[in-house]
Amino acid sequence: MEQASSLSVESHGATSFPKFRELPAELRVRIWQFAMPEARTVIIKSPYTRENTPTSLDVALPQGLDNEVTWHSAAQIPALLHVNAEARHEALMHYSLSLGVGEAQPRVYIDFNRDTLFFGDAELTPECSTLWTKTNDLDKVRRLAVIPEGAWRALLWTNIDLTSLQMLIFVHDTEKITPGFQPQLVEDEQSVAELSLQLELEQQIQQLETTMEEVLELENPMKQRIQAARDELDTLKMVLPEQWDKDLLVSTAVFKETRVC
């Protein structure tokens, strides 16, 4: 019986590694870097949504301690920030508390090199319109996911600094899918460049063969999303020529549906 018990314990494997501290510093750093989270989609919430009933103690405590008007998120804080000083040091080389409004303390850990930010409806709600010009760190955002809204966005973004923006992702069907605790965007597989070229060719054919217009309509949902993205980007460039006079990658996506057990 004792032998069986011993084998049972061993079969579960080690739950700790006390010799880790004795490893060379360079190796420990490599391990911490390997343990960094993958690129995330971080859903940013309006400060005014804090008036809602909290869903957990982790959410309730910060609300009770902080009455500042600033953006927040339910995204998980990278675990390495809580392991030890060495792991935290490595994590802080990637993540920083960001998106404070004015003098308010920032509350969201973001890796601007990899994370995609999604403000959802909060980006376009009237009560948040005055926050944008006061929001810090928007000039560091590289990947931004937005809801397609046409010319209205151009009016709101007049004084917003997005000089580092490299990728703009238009997210569709947000009213149909709940992102879940760890939201994941599923980008359309076909590249925007390929679809844009295909759309241009189809438009030329439509001009030459007007009798085939109904046949050549964009019935594919992916093509429709790309066309809407191109139209909105054209609007931004037209209304805000100085801010948008740059090359920008454009993509379309939907949130991966979360299964409820």
PDB file of C-alpha atoms in Angstrom:
ATOM      1  CA  MET A   1       0.000   0.000   0.000  1.00  0.00           C
ATOM      2  CA  GLU A   2       2.793   2.403   0.852  1.00  0.00           C
ATOM      3  CA  GLN A   3       4.450   1.716  -2.490  1.00  0.00           C
ATOM      4  CA  ALA A   4       1.207   2.387  -4.346  1.00  0.00           C
ATOM      5  CA  SER A   5       0.737   5.633  -2.439  1.00  0.00           C
ATOM      6  CA  SER A   6       4.286   6.716  -3.278  1.00  0.00           C
ATOM      7  CA  LEU A   7       3.797   5.974  -6.950  1.00  0.00           C
ATOM      8  CA  SER A   8       0.528   7.885  -6.930  1.00  0.00           C
ATOM      9  CA  VAL A   9       2.193  10.998  -5.539  1.00  0.00           C
ATOM     10  CA  GLU A  10       5.074  10.803  -8.001  1.00  0.00           C
ATOM     11  CA  SER A  11       2.707  10.384 -10.937  1.00  0.00           C
ATOM     12  CA  HIS A  12       1.262  13.820 -10.286  1.00  0.00           C
ATOM     13  CA  GLY A  13       4.641  15.462 -10.817  1.00  0.00           C
ATOM     14  CA  ALA A  14       6.351  18.216  -8.870  1.00  0.00           C
ATOM     15  CA  THR A  15       4.251  21.182  -7.757  1.00  0.00           C
ATOM     16  CA  SER A  16       7.209  23.424  -6.903  1.00  0.00           C
ATOM     17  CA  PHE A  17      10.823  23.963  -7.883  1.00  0.00           C
ATOM     18  CA  PRO A  18      12.785  25.209  -4.842  1.00  0.00           C
ATOM     19  CA  LYS A  19      16.059  25.182  -6.811  1.00  0.00           C
ATOM     20  CA  PHE A  20      14.772  27.860  -9.208  1.00  0.00           C
ATOM     21  CA  ARG A  21      16.554  30.640  -7.303  1.00  0.00           C
ATOM     22  CA  GLU A  22      19.852  28.842  -7.817  1.00  0.00           C
ATOM     23  CA  LEU A  23      19.567  28.965 -11.604  1.00  0.00           C
ATOM     24  CA  PRO A  24      21.752  31.527 -13.419  1.00  0.00           C
ATOM     25  CA  ALA A  25      20.085  34.934 -13.626  1.00  0.00           C
ATOM     26  CA  GLU A  26      20.153  34.854 -17.440  1.00  0.00           C
ATOM     27  CA  LEU A  27      18.232  31.572 -17.459  1.00  0.00           C
ATOM     28  CA  ARG A  28      15.665  32.836 -14.956  1.00  0.00           C
ATOM     29  CA  VAL A  29      15.076  35.912 -17.099  1.00  0.00           C
ATOM     30  CA  ARG A  30      14.565  33.705 -20.164  1.00  0.00           C
ATOM     31  CA  ILE A  31      12.006  31.676 -18.229  1.00  0.00           C
ATOM     32  CA  TRP A  32      10.121  34.795 -17.144  1.00  0.00           C
ATOM     33  CA  GLN A  33      10.101  36.074 -20.715  1.00  0.00           C
ATOM     34  CA  PHE A  34       8.815  32.725 -21.956  1.00  0.00           C
ATOM     35  CA  ALA A  35       6.025  32.921 -19.368  1.00  0.00           C
ATOM     36  CA  MET A  36       4.762  36.295 -20.635  1.00  0.00           C
ATOM     37  CA  PRO A  37       1.097  36.209 -21.698  1.00  0.00           C
ATOM     38  CA  GLU A  38       0.278  36.076 -25.387  1.00  0.00           C
ATOM     39  CA  ALA A  39      -1.064  39.146 -27.154  1.00  0.00           C
ATOM     40  CA  ARG A  40      -4.448  40.057 -25.688  1.00  0.00           C
ATOM     41  CA  THR A  41      -7.607  41.832 -26.696  1.00  0.00           C
ATOM     42  CA  VAL A  42      -8.204  44.244 -23.814  1.00  0.00           C
ATOM     43  CA  ILE A  43     -11.766  45.505 -23.509  1.00  0.00           C
ATOM     44  CA  ILE A  44     -11.719  49.006 -22.032  1.00  0.00           C
ATOM     45  CA  LYS A  45     -14.749  50.064 -20.017  1.00  0.00           C
ATOM     46  CA  SER A  46     -16.150  53.532 -19.535  1.00  0.00           C
ATOM     47  CA  PRO A  47     -15.610  54.992 -16.040  1.00  0.00           C
ATOM     48  CA  TYR A  48     -19.360  55.523 -15.860  1.00  0.00           C
ATOM     49  CA  THR A  49     -20.084  51.795 -16.023  1.00  0.00           C
ATOM     50  CA  ARG A  50     -18.714  51.492 -12.480  1.00  0.00           C
ATOM     51  CA  GLU A  51     -22.123  52.529 -11.293  1.00  0.00           C
ATOM     52  CA  ASN A  52     -23.322  49.050 -12.220  1.00  0.00           C
ATOM     53  CA  THR A  53     -23.434  46.258  -9.632  1.00  0.00           C
ATOM     54  CA  PRO A  54     -19.993  44.593  -9.384  1.00  0.00           C
ATOM     55  CA  THR A  55     -19.842  40.955 -10.431  1.00  0.00           C
ATOM     56  CA  SER A  56     -17.007  39.937  -8.105  1.00  0.00           C
ATOM     57  CA  LEU A  57     -15.039  41.020  -5.048  1.00  0.00           C
ATOM     58  CA  ASP A  58     -12.023  41.763  -7.267  1.00  0.00           C
ATOM     59  CA  VAL A  59     -14.137  44.302  -9.127  1.00  0.00           C
ATOM     60  CA  ALA A  60     -15.933  45.654  -6.080  1.00  0.00           C
ATOM     61  CA  LEU A  61     -12.843  46.541  -4.023  1.00  0.00           C
ATOM     62  CA  PRO A  62     -11.271  48.950  -6.552  1.00  0.00           C
ATOM     63  CA  GLN A  63     -14.666  50.593  -7.052  1.00  0.00           C
ATOM     64  CA  GLY A  64     -15.028  51.187  -3.343  1.00  0.00           C
ATOM     65  CA  LEU A  65     -11.546  52.633  -2.969  1.00  0.00           C
ATOM     66  CA  ASP A  66     -11.455  54.777  -6.088  1.00  0.00           C
ATOM     67  CA  ASN A  67     -13.951  57.412  -7.145  1.00  0.00           C
ATOM     68  CA  GLU A  68     -11.748  58.857  -9.882  1.00  0.00           C
ATOM     69  CA  VAL A  69     -13.154  59.131 -13.389  1.00  0.00           C
ATOM     70  CA  THR A  70     -10.837  56.992 -15.484  1.00  0.00           C
ATOM     71  CA  TRP A  71     -10.999  54.030 -17.854  1.00  0.00           C
ATOM     72  CA  HIS A  72     -10.904  50.510 -16.407  1.00  0.00           C
ATOM     73  CA  SER A  73     -10.961  46.911 -17.606  1.00  0.00           C
ATOM     74  CA  ALA A  74     -11.915  43.451 -16.392  1.00  0.00           C
ATOM     75  CA  ALA A  75      -8.895  41.995 -18.200  1.00  0.00           C
ATOM     76  CA  GLN A  76      -6.731  39.750 -16.061  1.00  0.00           C
ATOM     77  CA  ILE A  77      -3.645  41.420 -14.616  1.00  0.00           C
ATOM     78  CA  PRO A  78      -0.563  39.567 -15.946  1.00  0.00           C
ATOM     79  CA  ALA A  79       0.300  36.964 -13.294  1.00  0.00           C
ATOM     80  CA  LEU A  80       4.041  37.678 -13.475  1.00  0.00           C
ATOM     81  CA  LEU A  81       3.414  41.038 -11.826  1.00  0.00           C
ATOM     82  CA  HIS A  82       2.546  39.165  -8.618  1.00  0.00           C
ATOM     83  CA  VAL A  83       5.164  36.376  -8.562  1.00  0.00           C
ATOM     84  CA  ASN A  84       8.244  38.127  -7.150  1.00  0.00           C
ATOM     85  CA  ALA A  85      10.360  41.234  -7.674  1.00  0.00           C
ATOM     86  CA  GLU A  86      12.403  39.678 -10.488  1.00  0.00           C
ATOM     87  CA  ALA A  87       9.361  38.501 -12.435  1.00  0.00           C
ATOM     88  CA  ARG A  88       7.628  41.839 -11.879  1.00  0.00           C
ATOM     89  CA  HIS A  89      10.669  43.698 -13.194  1.00  0.00           C
ATOM     90  CA  GLU A  90      10.586  41.670 -16.413  1.00  0.00           C
ATOM     91  CA  ALA A  91       6.820  42.069 -16.785  1.00  0.00           C
ATOM     92  CA  LEU A  92       7.004  45.843 -16.322  1.00  0.00           C
ATOM     93  CA  MET A  93       9.326  46.016 -19.320  1.00  0.00           C
ATOM     94  CA  HIS A  94       6.247  45.091 -21.359  1.00  0.00           C
ATOM     95  CA  TYR A  95       3.220  46.178 -19.336  1.00  0.00           C
ATOM     96  CA  SER A  96       2.432  49.574 -17.889  1.00  0.00           C
ATOM     97  CA  LEU A  97      -0.565  51.088 -16.133  1.00  0.00           C
ATOM     98  CA  SER A  98      -2.185  53.239 -18.799  1.00  0.00           C
ATOM     99  CA  LEU A  99      -5.180  55.271 -19.976  1.00  0.00           C
ATOM    100  CA  GLY A 100      -5.557  57.524 -16.980  1.00  0.00           C
ATOM    101  CA  VAL A 101      -7.874  60.483 -17.570  1.00  0.00           C
ATOM    102  CA  GLY A 102      -6.218  63.782 -16.703  1.00  0.00           C
ATOM    103  CA  GLU A 103      -4.673  63.530 -13.233  1.00  0.00           C
ATOM    104  CA  ALA A 104      -6.549  60.335 -12.378  1.00  0.00           C
ATOM    105  CA  GLN A 105      -4.492  57.224 -11.725  1.00  0.00           C
ATOM    106  CA  PRO A 106      -4.337  54.752 -14.646  1.00  0.00           C
ATOM    107  CA  ARG A 107      -5.929  51.376 -13.920  1.00  0.00           C
ATOM    108  CA  VAL A 108      -5.272  49.167 -16.958  1.00  0.00           C
ATOM    109  CA  TYR A 109      -2.085  47.179 -17.606  1.00  0.00           C
ATOM    110  CA  ILE A 110      -1.320  47.277 -21.338  1.00  0.00           C
ATOM    111  CA  ASP A 111       1.448  45.999 -23.576  1.00  0.00           C
ATOM    112  CA  PHE A 112       1.188  48.546 -26.379  1.00  0.00           C
ATOM    113  CA  ASN A 113       3.493  46.509 -28.622  1.00  0.00           C
ATOM    114  CA  ARG A 114       1.117  43.541 -28.761  1.00  0.00           C
ATOM    115  CA  ASP A 115      -2.250  44.162 -27.114  1.00  0.00           C
ATOM    116  CA  THR A 116      -5.324  45.218 -29.071  1.00  0.00           C
ATOM    117  CA  LEU A 117      -7.569  47.765 -27.334  1.00  0.00           C
ATOM    118  CA  PHE A 118     -11.326  47.697 -27.761  1.00  0.00           C
ATOM    119  CA  PHE A 119     -13.458  50.446 -26.215  1.00  0.00           C
ATOM    120  CA  GLY A 120     -16.722  49.074 -27.580  1.00  0.00           C
ATOM    121  CA  ASP A 121     -19.756  51.347 -27.322  1.00  0.00           C
ATOM    122  CA  ALA A 122     -17.978  53.516 -24.749  1.00  0.00           C
ATOM    123  CA  GLU A 123     -15.923  55.092 -27.518  1.00  0.00           C
ATOM    124  CA  LEU A 124     -19.017  56.666 -29.048  1.00  0.00           C
ATOM    125  CA  THR A 125     -21.303  57.363 -26.086  1.00  0.00           C
ATOM    126  CA  PRO A 126     -21.980  61.082 -25.467  1.00  0.00           C
ATOM    127  CA  GLU A 127     -20.968  61.018 -21.779  1.00  0.00           C
ATOM    128  CA  CYS A 128     -17.483  59.801 -22.768  1.00  0.00           C
ATOM    129  CA  SER A 129     -16.896  62.382 -25.488  1.00  0.00           C
ATOM    130  CA  THR A 130     -15.141  64.813 -23.136  1.00  0.00           C
ATOM    131  CA  LEU A 131     -12.816  62.094 -21.828  1.00  0.00           C
ATOM    132  CA  TRP A 132     -10.930  61.493 -25.058  1.00  0.00           C
ATOM    133  CA  THR A 133      -8.899  64.674 -25.143  1.00  0.00           C
ATOM    134  CA  LYS A 134      -7.960  64.077 -21.478  1.00  0.00           C
ATOM    135  CA  THR A 135      -7.013  60.403 -21.861  1.00  0.00           C
ATOM    136  CA  ASN A 136      -3.281  59.759 -21.538  1.00  0.00           C
ATOM    137  CA  ASP A 137      -1.276  57.249 -23.589  1.00  0.00           C
ATOM    138  CA  LEU A 138      -3.520  57.190 -26.683  1.00  0.00           C
ATOM    139  CA  ASP A 139      -0.428  58.210 -28.645  1.00  0.00           C
ATOM    140  CA  LYS A 140       1.083  54.796 -27.745  1.00  0.00           C
ATOM    141  CA  VAL A 141      -1.783  52.688 -29.103  1.00  0.00           C
ATOM    142  CA  ARG A 142      -0.687  50.512 -32.043  1.00  0.00           C
ATOM    143  CA  ARG A 143      -3.622  48.128 -32.427  1.00  0.00           C
ATOM    144  CA  LEU A 144      -7.132  49.495 -32.012  1.00  0.00           C
ATOM    145  CA  ALA A 145     -10.373  47.573 -32.495  1.00  0.00           C
ATOM    146  CA  VAL A 146     -13.491  49.662 -33.117  1.00  0.00           C
ATOM    147  CA  ILE A 147     -17.167  49.301 -33.958  1.00  0.00           C
ATOM    148  CA  PRO A 148     -17.963  50.520 -37.509  1.00  0.00           C
ATOM    149  CA  GLU A 149     -19.693  53.879 -37.133  1.00  0.00           C
ATOM    150  CA  GLY A 150     -18.879  55.960 -40.206  1.00  0.00           C
ATOM    151  CA  ALA A 151     -18.611  59.743 -40.090  1.00  0.00           C
ATOM    152  CA  TRP A 152     -19.609  60.040 -36.414  1.00  0.00           C
ATOM    153  CA  ARG A 153     -16.213  58.682 -35.357  1.00  0.00           C
ATOM    154  CA  ALA A 154     -14.389  61.297 -37.433  1.00  0.00           C
ATOM    155  CA  LEU A 155     -16.116  64.057 -35.470  1.00  0.00           C
ATOM    156  CA  LEU A 156     -15.115  62.530 -32.121  1.00  0.00           C
ATOM    157  CA  TRP A 157     -11.523  61.859 -33.126  1.00  0.00           C
ATOM    158  CA  THR A 158     -10.759  65.422 -34.193  1.00  0.00           C
ATOM    159  CA  ASN A 159      -8.418  66.113 -31.259  1.00  0.00           C
ATOM    160  CA  ILE A 160      -7.249  62.578 -30.458  1.00  0.00           C
ATOM    161  CA  ASP A 161      -3.565  61.737 -30.854  1.00  0.00           C
ATOM    162  CA  LEU A 162      -3.191  58.292 -32.455  1.00  0.00           C
ATOM    163  CA  THR A 163       0.227  58.877 -33.979  1.00  0.00           C
ATOM    164  CA  SER A 164       1.480  55.348 -33.209  1.00  0.00           C
ATOM    165  CA  LEU A 165      -1.549  53.540 -34.635  1.00  0.00           C
ATOM    166  CA  GLN A 166      -0.534  50.746 -37.015  1.00  0.00           C
ATOM    167  CA  MET A 167      -3.585  48.494 -37.186  1.00  0.00           C
ATOM    168  CA  LEU A 168      -7.262  49.452 -37.181  1.00  0.00           C
ATOM    169  CA  ILE A 169      -9.626  46.494 -36.757  1.00  0.00           C
ATOM    170  CA  PHE A 170     -13.334  46.939 -37.436  1.00  0.00           C
ATOM    171  CA  VAL A 171     -15.284  44.547 -35.193  1.00  0.00           C
ATOM    172  CA  HIS A 172     -18.689  43.399 -36.410  1.00  0.00           C
ATOM    173  CA  ASP A 173     -21.648  41.623 -34.793  1.00  0.00           C
ATOM    174  CA  THR A 174     -20.765  42.830 -31.285  1.00  0.00           C
ATOM    175  CA  GLU A 175     -24.456  42.897 -30.409  1.00  0.00           C
ATOM    176  CA  LYS A 176     -24.757  39.174 -31.201  1.00  0.00           C
ATOM    177  CA  ILE A 177     -21.716  37.736 -29.402  1.00  0.00           C
ATOM    178  CA  THR A 178     -20.581  38.077 -25.790  1.00  0.00           C
ATOM    179  CA  PRO A 179     -16.752  38.346 -25.765  1.00  0.00           C
ATOM    180  CA  GLY A 180     -16.331  36.415 -22.509  1.00  0.00           C
ATOM    181  CA  PHE A 181     -13.778  36.692 -19.682  1.00  0.00           C
ATOM    182  CA  GLN A 182     -10.781  36.308 -22.003  1.00  0.00           C
ATOM    183  CA  PRO A 183     -11.983  37.956 -25.227  1.00  0.00           C
ATOM    184  CA  GLN A 184     -10.489  36.785 -28.484  1.00  0.00           C
ATOM    185  CA  LEU A 185     -10.870  38.466 -31.852  1.00  0.00           C
ATOM    186  CA  VAL A 186     -11.121  36.279 -34.935  1.00  0.00           C
ATOM    187  CA  GLU A 187      -9.829  38.310 -37.849  1.00  0.00           C
ATOM    188  CA  ASP A 188     -11.022  37.592 -41.355  1.00  0.00           C
ATOM    189  CA  GLU A 189      -8.559  35.168 -42.898  1.00  0.00           C
ATOM    190  CA  GLN A 190      -8.317  36.734 -46.315  1.00  0.00           C
ATOM    191  CA  SER A 191      -5.971  39.702 -46.223  1.00  0.00           C
ATOM    192  CA  VAL A 192      -7.339  43.205 -46.557  1.00  0.00           C
ATOM    193  CA  ALA A 193      -5.002  43.878 -49.467  1.00  0.00           C
ATOM    194  CA  GLU A 194      -6.329  40.873 -51.376  1.00  0.00           C
ATOM    195  CA  LEU A 195      -9.935  41.752 -50.672  1.00  0.00           C
ATOM    196  CA  SER A 196      -9.379  45.406 -51.547  1.00  0.00           C
ATOM    197  CA  LEU A 197      -7.912  44.420 -54.906  1.00  0.00           C
ATOM    198  CA  GLN A 198     -10.765  42.016 -55.489  1.00  0.00           C
ATOM    199  CA  LEU A 199     -13.305  44.699 -54.626  1.00  0.00           C
ATOM    200  CA  GLU A 200     -11.684  47.186 -56.985  1.00  0.00           C
ATOM    201  CA  LEU A 201     -11.764  44.675 -59.821  1.00  0.00           C
ATOM    202  CA  GLU A 202     -15.398  43.900 -59.147  1.00  0.00           C
ATOM    203  CA  GLN A 203     -16.255  47.587 -59.101  1.00  0.00           C
ATOM    204  CA  GLN A 204     -14.584  48.042 -62.480  1.00  0.00           C
ATOM    205  CA  ILE A 205     -16.570  45.131 -63.853  1.00  0.00           C
ATOM    206  CA  GLN A 206     -19.755  46.651 -62.492  1.00  0.00           C
ATOM    207  CA  GLN A 207     -19.030  49.894 -64.291  1.00  0.00           C
ATOM    208  CA  LEU A 208     -18.380  48.095 -67.573  1.00  0.00           C
ATOM    209  CA  GLU A 209     -21.237  45.622 -67.307  1.00  0.00           C
ATOM    210  CA  THR A 210     -24.127  47.470 -65.713  1.00  0.00           C
ATOM    211  CA  THR A 211     -26.526  44.735 -66.700  1.00  0.00           C
ATOM    212  CA  MET A 212     -24.696  42.359 -64.300  1.00  0.00           C
ATOM    213  CA  GLU A 213     -24.852  44.705 -61.312  1.00  0.00           C
ATOM    214  CA  GLU A 214     -27.093  42.492 -59.168  1.00  0.00           C
ATOM    215  CA  VAL A 215     -24.927  39.453 -59.840  1.00  0.00           C
ATOM    216  CA  LEU A 216     -21.794  41.238 -58.747  1.00  0.00           C
ATOM    217  CA  GLU A 217     -23.196  42.673 -55.511  1.00  0.00           C
ATOM    218  CA  LEU A 218     -21.104  41.962 -52.419  1.00  0.00           C
ATOM    219  CA  GLU A 219     -23.099  39.151 -50.854  1.00  0.00           C
ATOM    220  CA  ASN A 220     -20.181  37.690 -48.917  1.00  0.00           C
ATOM    221  CA  PRO A 221     -20.266  39.039 -45.306  1.00  0.00           C
ATOM    222  CA  MET A 222     -16.473  39.262 -45.235  1.00  0.00           C
ATOM    223  CA  LYS A 223     -16.451  41.413 -48.362  1.00  0.00           C
ATOM    224  CA  GLN A 224     -19.165  43.606 -46.904  1.00  0.00           C
ATOM    225  CA  ARG A 225     -17.115  44.155 -43.749  1.00  0.00           C
ATOM    226  CA  ILE A 226     -14.020  45.057 -45.758  1.00  0.00           C
ATOM    227  CA  GLN A 227     -15.975  47.467 -47.941  1.00  0.00           C
ATOM    228  CA  ALA A 228     -17.434  49.167 -44.861  1.00  0.00           C
ATOM    229  CA  ALA A 229     -13.947  49.426 -43.324  1.00  0.00           C
ATOM    230  CA  ARG A 230     -12.539  51.024 -46.469  1.00  0.00           C
ATOM    231  CA  ASP A 231     -15.403  53.507 -46.607  1.00  0.00           C
ATOM    232  CA  GLU A 232     -14.933  54.530 -42.979  1.00  0.00           C
ATOM    233  CA  LEU A 233     -11.173  54.886 -43.350  1.00  0.00           C
ATOM    234  CA  ASP A 234     -11.739  57.064 -46.426  1.00  0.00           C
ATOM    235  CA  THR A 235     -14.063  59.231 -44.338  1.00  0.00           C
ATOM    236  CA  LEU A 236     -11.446  59.606 -41.600  1.00  0.00           C
ATOM    237  CA  LYS A 237      -8.804  60.601 -44.131  1.00  0.00           C
ATOM    238  CA  MET A 238     -11.141  63.118 -45.727  1.00  0.00           C
ATOM    239  CA  VAL A 239     -12.331  64.739 -42.490  1.00  0.00           C
ATOM    240  CA  LEU A 240      -8.996  64.505 -40.635  1.00  0.00           C
ATOM    241  CA  PRO A 241      -6.357  64.675 -43.389  1.00  0.00           C
ATOM    242  CA  GLU A 242      -3.473  65.700 -41.114  1.00  0.00           C
ATOM    243  CA  GLN A 243      -4.018  62.967 -38.510  1.00  0.00           C
ATOM    244  CA  TRP A 244      -4.622  60.227 -41.067  1.00  0.00           C
ATOM    245  CA  ASP A 245      -2.048  61.073 -43.710  1.00  0.00           C
ATOM    246  CA  LYS A 246      -0.144  57.808 -43.168  1.00  0.00           C
ATOM    247  CA  ASP A 247      -0.089  54.163 -44.164  1.00  0.00           C
ATOM    248  CA  LEU A 248      -2.329  52.076 -41.949  1.00  0.00           C
ATOM    249  CA  LEU A 249      -3.154  48.381 -41.925  1.00  0.00           C
ATOM    250  CA  VAL A 250      -6.877  47.719 -41.799  1.00  0.00           C
ATOM    251  CA  SER A 251      -8.564  44.492 -40.783  1.00  0.00           C
ATOM    252  CA  THR A 252     -12.042  43.247 -39.916  1.00  0.00           C
ATOM    253  CA  ALA A 253     -12.982  40.741 -37.238  1.00  0.00           C
ATOM    254  CA  VAL A 254     -15.646  39.295 -34.962  1.00  0.00           C
ATOM    255  CA  PHE A 255     -15.318  38.145 -31.368  1.00  0.00           C
ATOM    256  CA  LYS A 256     -14.934  34.421 -30.845  1.00  0.00           C
ATOM    257  CA  GLU A 257     -18.183  33.166 -29.386  1.00  0.00           C
ATOM    258  CA  THR A 258     -17.928  32.033 -25.782  1.00  0.00           C
ATOM    259  CA  ARG A 259     -19.671  28.805 -24.904  1.00  0.00           C
ATOM    260  CA  VAL A 260     -21.592  28.884 -21.653  1.00  0.00           C
ATOM    261  CA  CYS A 261     -21.309  25.579 -19.767  1.00  0.00           C
TER     262      CYS A 261
END
